[in-house]
Amino acid sequence: QVQLVASGGGLVQAGGSLRLSCAPSGRTFRNYSMAWFRQAPGKDREFVAGISWTGGTTYFADSVKGRFTISIDNAKNTVYLEMNSLKSEDTAVYSCAASNEPIATMTSPYDYWGQGTQVTVSS
């Protein structure tokens, strides 16, 4: 069974940092676009950041620009989300996803999803 395994979440104070990792299990995602989404309680899932397989193209939601970075290690087939200057509104379950189409901010193009990792930012 193909899975995307997300890790690195936790509890952090406002202004702090966390790094999330997303690694596939069961296959590689060569030439896939990878993205992070998040879902806070009572809210819809929203796009956070995306990256092309080569790492040459990245895209961020306005709410995280300048604070979050996304990167990919092709050798490890792992995607990272570095989150800095965290705010309470960043609290959510963060999930990674893979698509064989270009980076998209909608969920529908993404065929594979991870189980999510909880990020909680205390104020």
Coordinates of N, CA, C and O in Angstrom, one line a residue:
Q1 N 0.9 -1.2 0.0 CA 0.0 0.0 0.0 C 0.9 1.2 0.0 O 1.8 1.4 0.8
V2 N 0.6 2.1 -0.9 CA 1.4 3.4 -1.0 C 0.9 4.3 0.1 O -0.3 4.6 0.2
Q3 N 1.9 4.9 0.7 CA 1.6 5.9 1.8 C 2.6 7.0 1.7 O 3.7 6.9 1.2
L4 N 2.1 8.1 2.2 CA 3.0 9.3 2.5 C 3.0 9.4 4.0 O 2.0 9.6 4.6
V5 N 4.2 9.4 4.5 CA 4.3 9.4 6.0 C 4.9 10.8 6.4 O 6.0 11.1 6.1
A6 N 4.0 11.5 7.1 CA 4.4 12.9 7.6 C 4.8 12.8 9.0 O 4.3 12.0 9.8
S7 N 5.8 13.6 9.4 CA 6.3 13.6 10.7 C 6.9 15.0 11.0 O 7.1 15.8 10.2
G8 N 7.2 15.2 12.3 CA 7.8 16.4 12.7 C 6.9 17.4 13.4 O 7.4 18.4 13.9
G9 N 5.6 17.1 13.5 CA 4.7 18.0 14.2 C 5.0 18.0 15.7 O 5.7 17.2 16.2
G10 N 4.3 18.9 16.4 CA 4.4 19.0 17.8 C 3.9 20.3 18.4 O 3.2 21.0 17.7
L11 N 4.2 20.5 19.6 CA 3.8 21.8 20.3 C 4.9 22.7 20.4 O 6.0 22.4 20.8
V12 N 4.7 24.0 20.0 CA 5.7 25.0 20.0 C 5.1 26.3 20.3 O 3.9 26.6 20.1
Q13 N 5.9 27.2 21.0 CA 5.4 28.5 21.3 C 5.4 29.4 20.1 O 6.2 29.2 19.1
A14 N 4.5 30.4 20.1 CA 4.5 31.4 19.1 C 5.9 32.0 18.9 O 6.6 32.3 19.8
G15 N 6.3 32.1 17.6 CA 7.6 32.6 17.3 C 8.6 31.5 17.1 O 9.7 31.8 16.6
G16 N 8.2 30.3 17.4 CA 9.1 29.2 17.3 C 9.2 28.6 15.9 O 8.5 29.1 15.0
S17 N 9.9 27.5 15.8 CA 10.0 26.8 14.5 C 9.8 25.3 14.6 O 10.0 24.7 15.7
L18 N 9.4 24.8 13.5 CA 9.3 23.3 13.4 C 9.7 22.9 11.9 O 9.5 23.7 11.0
R19 N 10.2 21.7 11.8 CA 10.4 21.2 10.4 C 9.6 19.9 10.2 O 9.8 18.9 11.0
L20 N 8.8 19.9 9.3 CA 8.0 18.7 8.9 C 8.7 17.9 7.8 O 9.3 18.5 6.9
S21 N 8.5 16.6 7.8 CA 9.1 15.8 6.8 C 8.0 14.9 6.2 O 7.0 14.5 6.9
C22 N 8.1 14.6 4.9 CA 7.1 13.7 4.3 C 7.9 12.7 3.4 O 8.6 13.2 2.5
A23 N 7.8 11.5 3.7 CA 8.5 10.5 3.0 C 7.5 9.4 2.5 O 6.6 9.0 3.2
P24 N 7.7 8.9 1.3 CA 6.8 7.9 0.8 C 7.1 6.5 1.3 O 8.3 6.3 1.6
S25 N 6.2 5.7 1.3 CA 6.4 4.3 1.6 C 5.7 3.5 0.6 O 4.5 3.6 0.4
G26 N 6.4 2.6 -0.1 CA 5.8 1.8 -1.0 C 6.0 2.1 -2.5 O 5.8 1.3 -3.4
R27 N 6.5 3.3 -2.7 CA 6.9 3.7 -4.1 C 7.7 5.0 -4.1 O 7.7 5.6 -3.0
T28 N 8.2 5.4 -5.2 CA 8.8 6.7 -5.3 C 7.8 7.6 -6.0 O 6.9 7.1 -6.7
F29 N 8.0 8.9 -5.9 CA 7.2 9.9 -6.6 C 8.0 10.7 -7.6 O 7.8 11.9 -7.6
R30 N 8.8 10.0 -8.3 CA 9.6 10.8 -9.3 C 8.8 11.5 -10.3 O 7.8 11.0 -10.8
N31 N 9.1 12.8 -10.5 CA 8.4 13.7 -11.4 C 7.0 14.1 -10.9 O 6.2 14.7 -11.6
Y32 N 6.7 13.8 -9.6 CA 5.5 14.3 -9.1 C 5.7 15.6 -8.4 O 6.8 15.9 -7.9
S33 N 4.6 16.4 -8.4 CA 4.6 17.6 -7.6 C 4.2 17.2 -6.1 O 3.3 16.4 -6.0
M34 N 4.8 17.8 -5.2 CA 4.5 17.5 -3.8 C 4.0 18.8 -3.1 O 4.5 19.9 -3.4
A35 N 3.1 18.6 -2.2 CA 2.6 19.8 -1.5 C 2.2 19.5 -0.1 O 2.0 18.3 0.3
W36 N 2.1 20.5 0.7 CA 1.6 20.5 2.1 C 0.3 21.2 2.1 O 0.2 22.3 1.6
F37 N -0.7 20.6 2.8 CA -1.9 21.2 3.1 C -2.1 21.2 4.6 O -1.4 20.4 5.3
R38 N -3.0 22.0 5.1 CA -3.3 21.9 6.5 C -4.8 22.1 6.7 O -5.5 22.7 5.9
Q39 N -5.3 21.6 7.9 CA -6.7 21.7 8.2 C -6.8 22.0 9.7 O -6.4 21.1 10.5
A40 N -7.4 23.1 10.0 CA -7.6 23.5 11.4 C -9.0 23.0 11.8 O -9.9 22.9 10.9
P41 N -9.3 22.9 13.1 CA -10.6 22.4 13.5 C -11.7 23.3 13.0 O -11.6 24.6 13.1
G42 N -12.7 22.8 12.4 CA -13.9 23.5 11.9 C -13.6 24.3 10.6 O -14.5 25.0 10.2
K43 N -12.5 24.1 10.0 CA -12.2 24.8 8.8 C -11.9 23.8 7.6 O -11.6 22.6 7.9
D44 N -11.9 24.3 6.4 CA -11.6 23.5 5.3 C -10.1 23.3 5.2 O -9.3 24.1 5.7
R45 N -9.7 22.2 4.5 CA -8.3 22.0 4.2 C -7.8 23.1 3.3 O -8.5 23.4 2.3
E46 N -6.6 23.6 3.6 CA -6.1 24.7 2.7 C -4.7 24.4 2.3 O -3.9 23.7 3.0
F47 N -4.3 24.9 1.1 CA -3.0 24.7 0.6 C -2.0 25.6 1.4 O -2.3 26.7 1.8
V48 N -0.8 25.0 1.6 CA 0.2 25.7 2.4 C 1.4 26.0 1.4 O 1.8 27.2 1.3
A49 N 2.0 25.0 0.8 CA 3.1 25.1 0.0 C 3.3 23.9 -1.0 O 2.8 22.8 -0.6
G50 N 3.9 24.2 -2.1 CA 4.1 23.1 -3.1 C 5.4 23.2 -3.7 O 6.0 24.3 -3.8
I51 N 5.9 22.1 -4.2 CA 7.3 22.1 -4.9 C 7.2 21.1 -6.0 O 6.6 20.0 -5.9
S52 N 7.9 21.4 -7.1 CA 8.1 20.5 -8.2 C 9.1 19.4 -7.8 O 9.9 19.6 -6.9
W53 N 9.2 18.4 -8.6 CA 10.1 17.3 -8.3 C 11.5 17.8 -8.3 O 12.4 17.4 -7.5
T54 N 11.9 18.7 -9.3 CA 13.2 19.1 -9.4 C 13.6 20.2 -8.3 O 14.7 20.5 -8.1
G55 N 12.5 20.7 -7.7 CA 12.8 21.7 -6.7 C 12.9 23.1 -7.3 O 13.0 24.1 -6.6
G56 N 12.8 23.2 -8.6 CA 12.9 24.4 -9.3 C 11.8 25.4 -9.2 O 11.9 26.6 -9.4
T57 N 10.6 24.8 -8.8 CA 9.4 25.6 -8.7 C 8.8 25.4 -7.4 O 8.6 24.3 -6.9
T58 N 8.5 26.5 -6.7 CA 7.8 26.4 -5.4 C 6.7 27.5 -5.4 O 6.7 28.4 -6.1
Y59 N 5.7 27.2 -4.5 CA 4.6 28.1 -4.4 C 4.1 28.1 -3.0 O 4.0 27.0 -2.4
F60 N 3.7 29.2 -2.5 CA 3.3 29.3 -1.1 C 2.0 30.1 -1.0 O 1.7 31.0 -1.8
A61 N 1.2 29.7 0.0 CA 0.0 30.5 0.3 C 0.5 31.8 0.9 O 1.5 31.9 1.5
D62 N -0.3 32.8 0.7 CA 0.1 34.2 1.1 C 0.3 34.2 2.6 O 1.1 35.0 3.1
S63 N -0.5 33.4 3.3 CA -0.4 33.4 4.8 C 0.9 32.9 5.4 O 1.2 33.2 6.5
V64 N 1.7 32.2 4.6 CA 2.9 31.7 5.1 C 4.2 32.2 4.3 O 5.3 31.8 4.7
K65 N 4.0 33.0 3.3 CA 5.1 33.5 2.6 C 6.1 34.3 3.5 O 5.6 35.1 4.3
G66 N 7.3 34.0 3.3 CA 8.3 34.7 4.1 C 8.6 34.0 5.4 O 9.6 34.3 6.1
R67 N 7.7 33.1 5.8 CA 7.9 32.3 7.1 C 8.2 30.9 6.9 O 9.0 30.2 7.6
F68 N 7.6 30.3 5.8 CA 7.8 28.8 5.6 C 8.6 28.7 4.3 O 8.6 29.5 3.4
T69 N 9.4 27.6 4.3 CA 10.1 27.2 3.1 C 9.9 25.7 2.9 O 9.6 24.9 3.8
I70 N 9.9 25.3 1.6 CA 9.7 23.9 1.2 C 10.9 23.5 0.4 O 11.4 24.3 -0.4
S71 N 11.3 22.3 0.6 CA 12.4 21.7 -0.1 C 12.2 20.2 -0.3 O 11.4 19.6 0.3
I72 N 13.0 19.7 -1.3 CA 12.9 18.3 -1.6 C 14.3 17.7 -1.7 O 15.2 18.3 -2.3
D73 N 14.4 16.5 -1.2 CA 15.6 15.7 -1.3 C 15.3 14.5 -2.2 O 14.7 13.6 -1.8
N74 N 15.7 14.6 -3.4 CA 15.4 13.6 -4.4 C 16.0 12.3 -4.1 O 15.4 11.2 -4.3
A75 N 17.2 12.3 -3.5 CA 17.8 11.0 -3.2 C 17.0 10.3 -2.1 O 17.0 9.0 -2.1
K76 N 16.5 11.0 -1.2 CA 15.7 10.4 -0.1 C 14.2 10.4 -0.5 O 13.4 9.8 0.3
N77 N 13.8 11.1 -1.6 CA 12.4 11.1 -2.0 C 11.6 11.7 -0.8 O 10.5 11.3 -0.6
T78 N 12.2 12.7 -0.2 CA 11.5 13.3 1.0 C 11.3 14.8 0.8 O 12.2 15.5 0.3
V79 N 10.2 15.3 1.2 CA 9.9 16.7 1.2 C 9.8 17.3 2.6 O 9.4 16.6 3.5
Y80 N 10.4 18.5 2.7 CA 10.5 19.1 4.0 C 9.7 20.4 4.0 O 9.6 21.1 3.0
L81 N 9.1 20.8 5.1 CA 8.4 22.1 5.3 C 9.1 22.7 6.5 O 8.8 22.2 7.6
E82 N 9.9 23.7 6.3 CA 10.5 24.5 7.4 C 9.6 25.6 7.8 O 9.3 26.5 6.9
M83 N 9.1 25.6 9.0 CA 8.1 26.6 9.5 C 8.8 27.5 10.5 O 9.2 27.0 11.6
N84 N 8.9 28.7 10.3 CA 9.5 29.7 11.2 C 8.5 30.8 11.6 O 7.4 30.9 10.9
S85 N 8.8 31.5 12.7 CA 7.9 32.5 13.2 C 6.5 32.1 13.2 O 5.5 32.7 12.8
L86 N 6.3 30.9 13.8 CA 5.0 30.3 13.9 C 4.0 31.2 14.7 O 4.4 31.8 15.7
K87 N 2.7 31.1 14.3 CA 1.7 31.9 14.9 C 0.6 30.9 15.4 O 0.5 29.8 14.9
S88 N -0.3 31.4 16.3 CA -1.3 30.5 16.8 C -2.2 30.0 15.6 O -2.8 28.9 15.6
E89 N -2.4 30.9 14.6 CA -3.3 30.5 13.5 C -2.7 29.5 12.6 O -3.3 29.0 11.6
D90 N -1.4 29.1 12.8 CA -0.8 28.0 12.1 C -1.2 26.7 12.7 O -0.8 25.6 12.1
T91 N -1.8 26.7 13.8 CA -2.2 25.4 14.4 C -3.2 24.6 13.5 O -4.2 25.2 13.1
A92 N -2.8 23.4 13.2 CA -3.6 22.6 12.3 C -3.0 21.2 12.2 O -1.9 21.0 12.6
V93 N -3.7 20.3 11.5 CA -3.1 19.1 11.1 C -2.5 19.3 9.7 O -3.2 19.7 8.8
Y94 N -1.2 19.0 9.5 CA -0.5 19.2 8.3 C -0.4 17.9 7.6 O 0.1 16.9 8.1
S95 N -0.8 17.9 6.3 CA -0.7 16.6 5.5 C 0.1 16.9 4.2 O 0.0 18.0 3.6
C96 N 0.8 15.9 3.8 CA 1.5 16.1 2.5 C 0.8 15.3 1.4 O 0.0 14.4 1.7
A97 N 1.0 15.7 0.2 CA 0.3 15.1 -0.9 C 1.1 15.1 -2.2 O 2.0 15.9 -2.3
A98 N 0.8 14.2 -3.1 CA 1.6 14.0 -4.3 C 0.6 14.1 -5.5 O -0.4 13.5 -5.5
S99 N 1.1 14.8 -6.6 CA 0.3 14.9 -7.8 C 1.2 14.7 -9.0 O 2.3 15.2 -9.0
N100 N 0.7 14.0 -10.0 CA 1.5 13.9 -11.3 C 1.1 15.1 -12.2 O 1.4 15.0 -13.4
E101 N 0.6 16.1 -11.7 CA 0.3 17.3 -12.4 C 1.1 18.5 -11.8 O 1.7 18.3 -10.7
P102 N 1.2 19.6 -12.5 CA 1.9 20.7 -11.9 C 1.3 21.1 -10.5 O 0.2 20.8 -10.2
I103 N 2.1 21.9 -9.8 CA 1.6 22.3 -8.4 C 0.3 23.0 -8.5 O 0.0 23.8 -9.4
A104 N -0.6 22.5 -7.7 CA -2.0 23.1 -7.6 C -2.3 23.4 -6.2 O -1.9 22.8 -5.3
T105 N -3.2 24.4 -6.0 CA -3.6 24.8 -4.7 C -4.9 24.1 -4.3 O -5.3 24.2 -3.1
M106 N -5.5 23.4 -5.2 CA -6.7 22.7 -4.9 C -6.3 21.3 -4.5 O -5.2 20.8 -4.9
T107 N -7.2 20.6 -3.8 CA -6.9 19.2 -3.4 C -7.1 18.2 -4.5 O -6.5 17.1 -4.5
S108 N -8.0 18.4 -5.4 CA -8.4 17.4 -6.4 C -7.3 16.8 -7.2 O -7.3 15.6 -7.6
P109 N -6.2 17.6 -7.6 CA -5.2 17.0 -8.5 C -4.3 16.0 -7.7 O -3.5 15.3 -8.3
Y110 N -4.4 16.0 -6.4 CA -3.4 15.2 -5.6 C -4.0 13.8 -5.4 O -5.1 13.6 -4.8
D111 N -3.3 12.8 -5.9 CA -3.7 11.4 -5.8 C -3.3 10.7 -4.5 O -4.0 9.7 -4.2
Y112 N -2.3 11.1 -3.9 CA -1.8 10.4 -2.7 C -1.7 11.4 -1.6 O -1.2 12.5 -1.8
W113 N -2.1 10.9 -0.4 CA -2.1 11.8 0.8 C -1.5 11.0 1.9 O -1.6 9.8 2.1
G114 N -0.8 11.8 2.8 CA -0.3 11.3 4.0 C -1.4 11.4 5.1 O -2.4 12.0 5.0
Q115 N -1.0 10.8 6.3 CA -2.0 10.7 7.4 C -2.0 12.0 8.2 O -3.0 12.2 8.9
G116 N -1.1 12.9 8.0 CA -1.1 14.2 8.7 C -0.3 14.1 10.0 O -0.2 13.1 10.7
T117 N 0.2 15.3 10.4 CA 0.9 15.5 11.7 C 0.4 16.8 12.3 O 0.2 17.8 11.6
Q118 N 0.1 16.7 13.6 CA -0.5 17.8 14.3 C 0.6 18.9 14.7 O 1.7 18.5 15.2
V119 N 0.3 20.1 14.3 CA 1.1 21.2 14.7 C 0.3 22.1 15.6 O -0.8 22.6 15.2
T120 N 0.7 22.4 16.8 CA 0.0 23.2 17.8 C 0.9 24.4 18.2 O 2.0 24.1 18.7
V121 N 0.5 25.6 18.0 CA 1.3 26.8 18.4 C 0.6 27.5 19.5 O -0.6 27.9 19.4
S122 N 1.3 27.6 20.6 CA 0.7 28.2 21.8 C 1.1 29.7 21.8 O 2.2 30.0 21.5
S123 N 0.1 30.5 22.2 CA 0.4 31.9 22.2 C 0.8 32.4 23.6 O 0.7 31.6 24.6

